[in-house]
């Protein structure tokens, strides 16, 4: 067994003896990805949810129809409706405990049917923006719809109201009402059809993009977040070995430090493969990623891990103490994650952040990976980034090799 293999074996064995240290590389990214998924919901887009207070002083069939508009469909997903008295509603809104308060005045239905002015009051929470505006738009639409119904079917609405309230309607009145509704609809049909504006459908040449779930968009970011943590940890292993006197003892052999560096790189590759397999298997289970994609993911993460590990090692070798190396690399990790697409997908980031992040080592590798993984581009899009990554790794290997003797002596 060569010395390079011995170093790699020793480093891997050491990592497994510190199980919590190895688990940290996986636990933090998975926890953050899970939290983002819970926040965003199954559709991938965050859904605002607020409380709608309802004070129905009329308690009529018509007022119930108005209230039920908020209790079904998309409105029911955004608002939790709660019936309150006027005193309770005022108290809750004063404390800011609800998004909006809908108040329906007494006599609302009768005034509407008699074509008299009536009022629906909507009190909005000033500390909220989105949900109160949605509620106001919904009430405006209901008011407009009610106005047009009143213009077209004022008499019929009164008869329907009598019917709902249990009053008897003769067969003659029922027949007359049906005929009147039919005549009104026929008149409307003559005015509305054929439509004055004709819609012409053009087939788009470009293939429609399929919607992607939020977790699928976050998946590459979680992988690269784990790579950043693990590359930082593997780079700091050089300082731990130095504190134990290993580096200084290797100075006795001319080629020992090169073998030591190569052994550490092999151990790092093992960690990157482990991360890719664990998170990749979760992707197979939860996101239905194909097995062929998993093989490419493992290979790309090995390459990306070497890029990030070389960079982190370069910084560690320049630092005067282990503490300063730990602080400096930790200071680097979070900006790299934020700008490099690990916290949020590039598609959801501001343009100025994307402009910076795409030129960072992790951002460049992640964005290149996304072209294939997220945007379904051919595998050939990874060729140029892979060549650039290999050149980057080779350059930093020679730089780190030249820094190791000085690092071991000091």
XYZ file of C-alpha atoms in Angstrom:
410
model
C 0.000 0.000 0.000
C 1.426 3.395 -1.040
C 1.805 6.291 1.371
C -0.927 8.210 -0.478
C -3.385 5.364 0.164
C -2.275 5.139 3.789
C -2.982 8.850 4.339
C -6.391 8.536 2.667
C -7.282 5.478 4.743
C -6.172 7.138 7.968
C -8.133 10.330 7.178
C -11.326 8.404 6.370
C -10.978 6.305 9.502
C -10.497 9.481 11.519
C -13.647 10.999 10.030
C -15.735 7.963 10.946
C -14.394 8.101 14.486
C -15.910 11.606 14.699
C -19.418 10.670 13.501
C -21.095 13.923 14.501
C -18.510 15.906 12.548
C -19.297 13.909 9.413
C -23.065 14.112 9.969
C -22.843 17.905 10.223
C -21.885 18.080 6.531
C -25.292 16.542 5.718
C -27.561 17.599 8.573
C -27.437 21.392 8.195
C -28.186 21.509 4.420
C -30.962 18.907 4.725
C -32.572 20.764 7.634
C -32.478 24.078 5.776
C -33.877 22.507 2.613
C -36.673 20.897 4.626
C -37.563 24.204 6.274
C -37.698 26.004 2.924
C -39.946 23.236 1.598
C -42.325 23.532 4.555
C -42.501 27.307 4.118
C -43.154 27.131 0.404
C -45.801 24.389 0.453
C -46.267 21.569 -2.053
C -46.712 23.867 -5.054
C -43.372 25.522 -4.460
C -44.678 29.024 -3.955
C -45.173 30.601 -0.547
C -48.878 31.027 0.236
C -50.002 33.899 2.447
C -52.655 32.930 4.974
C -54.626 35.485 6.984
C -57.675 35.780 9.208
C -60.933 37.201 7.887
C -63.405 38.449 10.484
C -67.070 38.424 9.420
C -69.891 40.341 11.109
C -73.143 39.531 9.313
C -75.811 41.840 10.780
C -78.290 40.907 8.036
C -78.123 37.089 8.259
C -79.985 36.665 4.977
C -79.599 34.290 2.075
C -77.947 37.027 0.027
C -75.475 37.967 2.759
C -74.583 34.291 3.171
C -73.823 34.074 -0.555
C -71.467 37.017 -0.164
C -69.739 35.448 2.843
C -69.435 32.046 1.149
C -67.381 33.665 -1.584
C -64.527 33.772 0.927
C -65.066 30.196 2.112
C -64.459 28.331 -1.119
C -61.943 28.112 -3.936
C -58.638 30.040 -3.789
C -60.008 32.510 -1.221
C -60.517 29.669 1.267
C -56.813 28.787 0.922
C -55.746 32.334 1.775
C -58.224 33.279 4.506
C -59.375 31.615 7.692
C -62.907 32.935 8.208
C -64.180 33.692 11.691
C -67.663 34.975 12.609
C -67.548 37.689 15.266
C -69.770 40.338 16.795
C -69.092 44.028 16.223
C -67.447 44.373 19.645
C -65.245 41.313 19.144
C -64.242 42.424 15.649
C -63.232 45.879 16.809
C -61.189 44.439 19.662
C -59.349 41.935 17.440
C -58.586 44.510 14.735
C -57.308 46.985 17.337
C -54.791 44.344 18.459
C -53.839 43.580 14.841
C -55.070 40.000 15.171
C -56.693 39.754 11.730
C -56.029 40.796 8.137
C -59.485 42.145 7.280
C -62.906 42.618 8.868
C -66.001 42.306 6.676
C -69.143 43.972 8.057
C -72.542 43.508 6.391
C -75.175 45.976 7.550
C -78.681 45.030 8.622
C -81.181 45.209 5.769
C -78.473 44.504 3.192
C -80.521 41.950 1.197
C -83.766 43.913 1.244
C -82.085 47.140 0.182
C -80.324 45.293 -2.621
C -83.551 43.721 -3.881
C -85.401 47.049 -3.600
C -82.600 48.671 -5.636
C -81.715 50.967 -2.761
C -78.160 51.927 -1.724
C -76.603 49.398 0.618
C -73.161 49.134 2.169
C -70.571 46.472 2.882
C -67.773 47.727 5.120
C -64.247 46.290 4.878
C -61.700 47.216 7.547
C -58.086 46.452 6.556
C -55.125 45.811 8.815
C -52.648 48.656 8.029
C -49.645 46.502 8.982
C -50.391 44.051 6.148
C -50.310 44.726 2.420
C -51.043 41.694 0.274
C -53.990 39.954 1.943
C -56.101 43.077 2.647
C -55.679 44.168 -0.985
C -56.771 40.706 -2.180
C -59.864 40.864 0.043
C -60.721 44.375 -1.183
C -60.394 43.290 -4.828
C -62.635 40.281 -4.162
C -65.331 42.468 -2.547
C -65.138 44.938 -5.459
C -65.633 42.107 -7.948
C -68.608 40.776 -5.973
C -70.134 44.268 -5.862
C -69.724 44.708 -9.618
C -71.217 41.286 -10.281
C -74.143 42.041 -7.963
C -74.778 45.347 -9.734
C -75.048 43.730 -13.168
C -77.276 40.959 -11.827
C -79.519 43.625 -10.338
C -79.704 45.536 -13.628
C -80.607 42.410 -15.601
C -82.729 40.398 -13.180
C -84.069 42.801 -10.531
C -87.641 41.434 -10.596
C -86.569 37.805 -10.769
C -84.199 38.240 -7.826
C -87.085 39.464 -5.675
C -89.134 36.414 -6.624
C -86.201 34.106 -5.878
C -85.798 35.760 -2.489
C -89.486 35.155 -1.702
C -89.044 31.541 -2.718
C -85.989 31.096 -0.469
C -87.816 32.693 2.445
C -90.615 30.135 2.193
C -93.270 32.331 0.613
C -95.625 30.675 -1.839
C -95.283 31.489 -5.529
C -98.017 30.488 -7.956
C -97.329 28.382 -11.001
C -98.212 31.331 -13.234
C -95.657 33.542 -11.490
C -93.020 30.793 -11.700
C -93.690 30.341 -15.431
C -93.578 34.074 -16.038
C -90.303 34.337 -14.145
C -88.749 31.510 -16.194
C -89.875 33.088 -19.459
C -88.555 36.493 -18.428
C -85.146 35.004 -17.594
C -85.142 33.175 -20.935
C -86.001 36.342 -22.880
C -83.303 38.318 -21.042
C -80.682 35.664 -21.816
C -81.719 35.607 -25.487
C -81.378 39.396 -25.716
C -77.943 39.209 -24.104
C -76.922 36.478 -26.506
C -77.816 38.678 -29.485
C -75.685 41.494 -28.092
C -72.719 39.407 -26.986
C -72.486 36.866 -29.802
C -70.701 36.866 -32.091
C -68.031 38.650 -30.021
C -66.629 41.881 -31.405
C -63.112 40.865 -30.434
C -61.893 37.645 -31.977
C -59.131 35.725 -30.256
C -56.602 34.068 -32.545
C -54.466 31.372 -31.018
C -50.865 31.208 -32.187
C -48.871 28.107 -31.459
C -45.636 28.926 -29.708
C -42.566 27.650 -31.470
C -40.642 27.233 -28.268
C -41.583 24.316 -26.134
C -43.514 25.273 -23.033
C -41.453 25.024 -19.874
C -42.706 22.517 -17.391
C -43.236 23.773 -13.893
C -40.627 22.709 -11.394
C -41.291 22.052 -7.748
C -39.522 24.197 -5.181
C -37.700 21.184 -3.734
C -36.382 20.234 -7.185
C -35.050 23.777 -7.599
C -33.507 23.639 -4.112
C -31.954 20.180 -4.592
C -28.732 21.362 -6.344
C -28.338 24.129 -3.750
C -28.549 21.592 -0.919
C -25.860 19.470 -2.598
C -23.503 22.422 -2.960
C -24.235 23.621 0.563
C -23.036 20.242 1.824
C -19.967 20.532 -0.412
C -19.063 23.899 1.090
C -19.321 22.616 4.659
C -17.384 19.431 3.868
C -14.662 21.193 1.857
C -14.161 23.630 4.735
C -13.960 20.744 7.212
C -11.507 18.739 5.088
C -9.261 21.801 4.610
C -9.158 22.399 8.371
C -7.955 18.786 8.809
C -4.510 19.988 7.650
C -4.336 22.263 10.689
C -5.449 19.469 13.015
C -2.698 17.224 11.656
C -0.198 20.040 12.080
C -1.189 20.525 15.733
C -0.399 16.809 16.246
C 3.057 17.219 14.660
C 2.272 15.123 11.572
C 3.158 17.831 9.040
C 6.559 18.599 10.556
C 7.540 14.886 10.604
C 6.758 14.610 6.887
C 9.439 17.218 6.154
C 12.083 14.454 6.487
C 11.112 12.961 3.109
C 11.177 15.106 -0.092
C 8.072 13.535 -1.631
C 6.159 12.832 1.580
C 4.236 16.116 1.548
C 3.046 15.514 -2.044
C 1.803 12.034 -1.129
C 0.193 13.502 1.977
C -1.625 16.116 -0.128
C -2.816 13.457 -2.596
C -3.993 11.223 0.233
C -6.034 14.045 1.716
C -7.555 14.726 -1.706
C -8.573 11.051 -2.002
C -10.182 11.211 1.446
C -12.038 14.363 0.387
C -13.315 12.591 -2.730
C -14.667 9.806 -0.538
C -16.586 12.375 1.535
C -17.977 14.084 -1.585
C -19.147 10.749 -2.996
C -20.784 9.897 0.328
C -22.629 13.231 0.368
C -23.755 12.803 -3.245
C -25.030 9.275 -2.575
C -26.932 10.130 0.612
C -28.636 13.259 -0.774
C -28.961 11.652 -4.216
C -30.819 8.649 -2.778
C -33.206 11.082 -1.088
C -33.659 12.692 -4.493
C -34.407 9.273 -5.990
C -37.078 8.709 -3.370
C -38.682 12.151 -3.058
C -38.059 13.774 -6.447
C -38.087 10.619 -8.601
C -34.636 11.343 -10.037
C -33.470 8.630 -12.414
C -30.556 6.367 -11.507
C -28.584 7.504 -14.563
C -28.812 11.094 -13.330
C -27.542 10.030 -9.910
C -24.317 8.722 -11.473
C -23.727 12.065 -13.206
C -24.581 13.924 -9.982
C -21.932 11.936 -8.092
C -19.311 12.676 -10.754
C -20.136 16.394 -10.888
C -20.046 16.708 -7.102
C -16.630 15.040 -6.982
C -15.351 17.600 -9.482
C -17.060 20.540 -7.766
C -15.871 19.346 -4.358
C -12.275 19.330 -5.558
C -12.697 22.910 -6.824
C -14.084 24.132 -3.501
C -11.679 22.006 -1.443
C -8.655 23.387 -3.321
C -9.848 26.929 -2.696
C -10.509 26.312 1.012
C -7.131 24.597 1.451
C -5.381 27.543 -0.193
C -6.953 29.912 2.341
C -6.131 27.609 5.280
C -2.472 27.292 4.275
C -2.124 31.092 4.175
C -3.499 31.615 7.687
C -1.028 31.942 10.603
C -3.060 29.931 13.147
C -5.734 27.243 13.202
C -8.227 29.648 14.781
C -7.703 32.278 12.086
C -8.082 29.578 9.393
C -11.349 28.417 10.969
C -12.703 31.957 11.255
C -11.672 32.932 7.714
C -13.162 29.862 6.035
C -16.362 30.131 8.093
C -16.598 33.776 7.036
C -16.309 32.681 3.423
C -18.873 29.865 3.565
C -22.047 31.857 4.214
C -21.508 34.594 1.584
C -20.625 31.848 -0.903
C -23.842 30.006 -0.052
C -25.940 33.162 -0.247
C -24.513 34.449 -3.534
C -23.782 31.044 -5.049
C -27.370 29.786 -5.199
C -27.395 27.455 -2.184
C -29.882 29.411 -0.055
C -32.174 30.346 -2.940
C -32.306 29.177 -6.575
C -30.665 31.553 -9.057
C -34.065 32.048 -10.752
C -35.453 33.521 -7.516
C -32.466 35.787 -6.752
C -32.096 39.499 -7.639
C -30.156 40.158 -10.843
C -27.280 41.878 -9.061
C -26.757 38.812 -6.841
C -26.831 36.487 -9.849
C -24.286 38.715 -11.619
C -21.871 38.206 -8.695
C -22.747 34.610 -7.798
C -22.320 33.141 -11.272
C -18.601 34.006 -11.199
C -17.905 32.484 -7.791
C -16.449 28.945 -7.939
C -19.479 27.287 -6.339
C -21.924 29.547 -8.210
C -20.322 28.774 -11.566
C -20.342 25.024 -10.961
C -23.896 25.115 -9.601
C -25.274 27.211 -12.449
C -23.609 24.944 -15.001
C -25.095 21.926 -13.239
C -28.545 23.556 -13.255
C -28.409 23.989 -17.032
C -28.411 20.202 -17.329
C -30.333 19.160 -14.216
C -33.068 21.843 -14.011
C -33.322 23.229 -17.542
C -32.937 19.843 -19.281
C -30.078 20.921 -21.512
C -27.925 18.160 -23.078
C -25.093 16.727 -21.031
C -22.613 18.444 -23.339
C -23.283 21.778 -21.572
C -21.107 20.463 -18.727
C -18.067 19.915 -20.957
C -16.629 23.436 -20.894
C -17.277 23.961 -17.144
C -15.640 20.571 -16.456
C -12.501 21.563 -18.396
C -12.332 24.911 -16.570
C -12.779 23.074 -13.249
C -9.943 20.642 -14.046
C -7.616 23.535 -14.948
C -8.609 25.295 -11.690
C -7.900 22.140 -9.661
C -4.526 21.591 -11.350
C -3.400 25.191 -10.771
C -4.390 25.137 -7.104
C -2.812 21.697 -6.624
C 0.574 23.130 -7.626
C 0.003 26.274 -5.531
C -1.016 24.282 -2.433
C 1.880 21.863 -2.948
C 4.302 24.801 -2.963
C 2.706 26.256 0.200
C 2.797 23.012 2.197
C 6.541 23.055 3.115
C 6.304 26.558 4.543
C 3.065 25.578 6.308
C 4.730 22.524 7.878
C 7.803 24.435 9.049
C 6.020 27.323 10.815
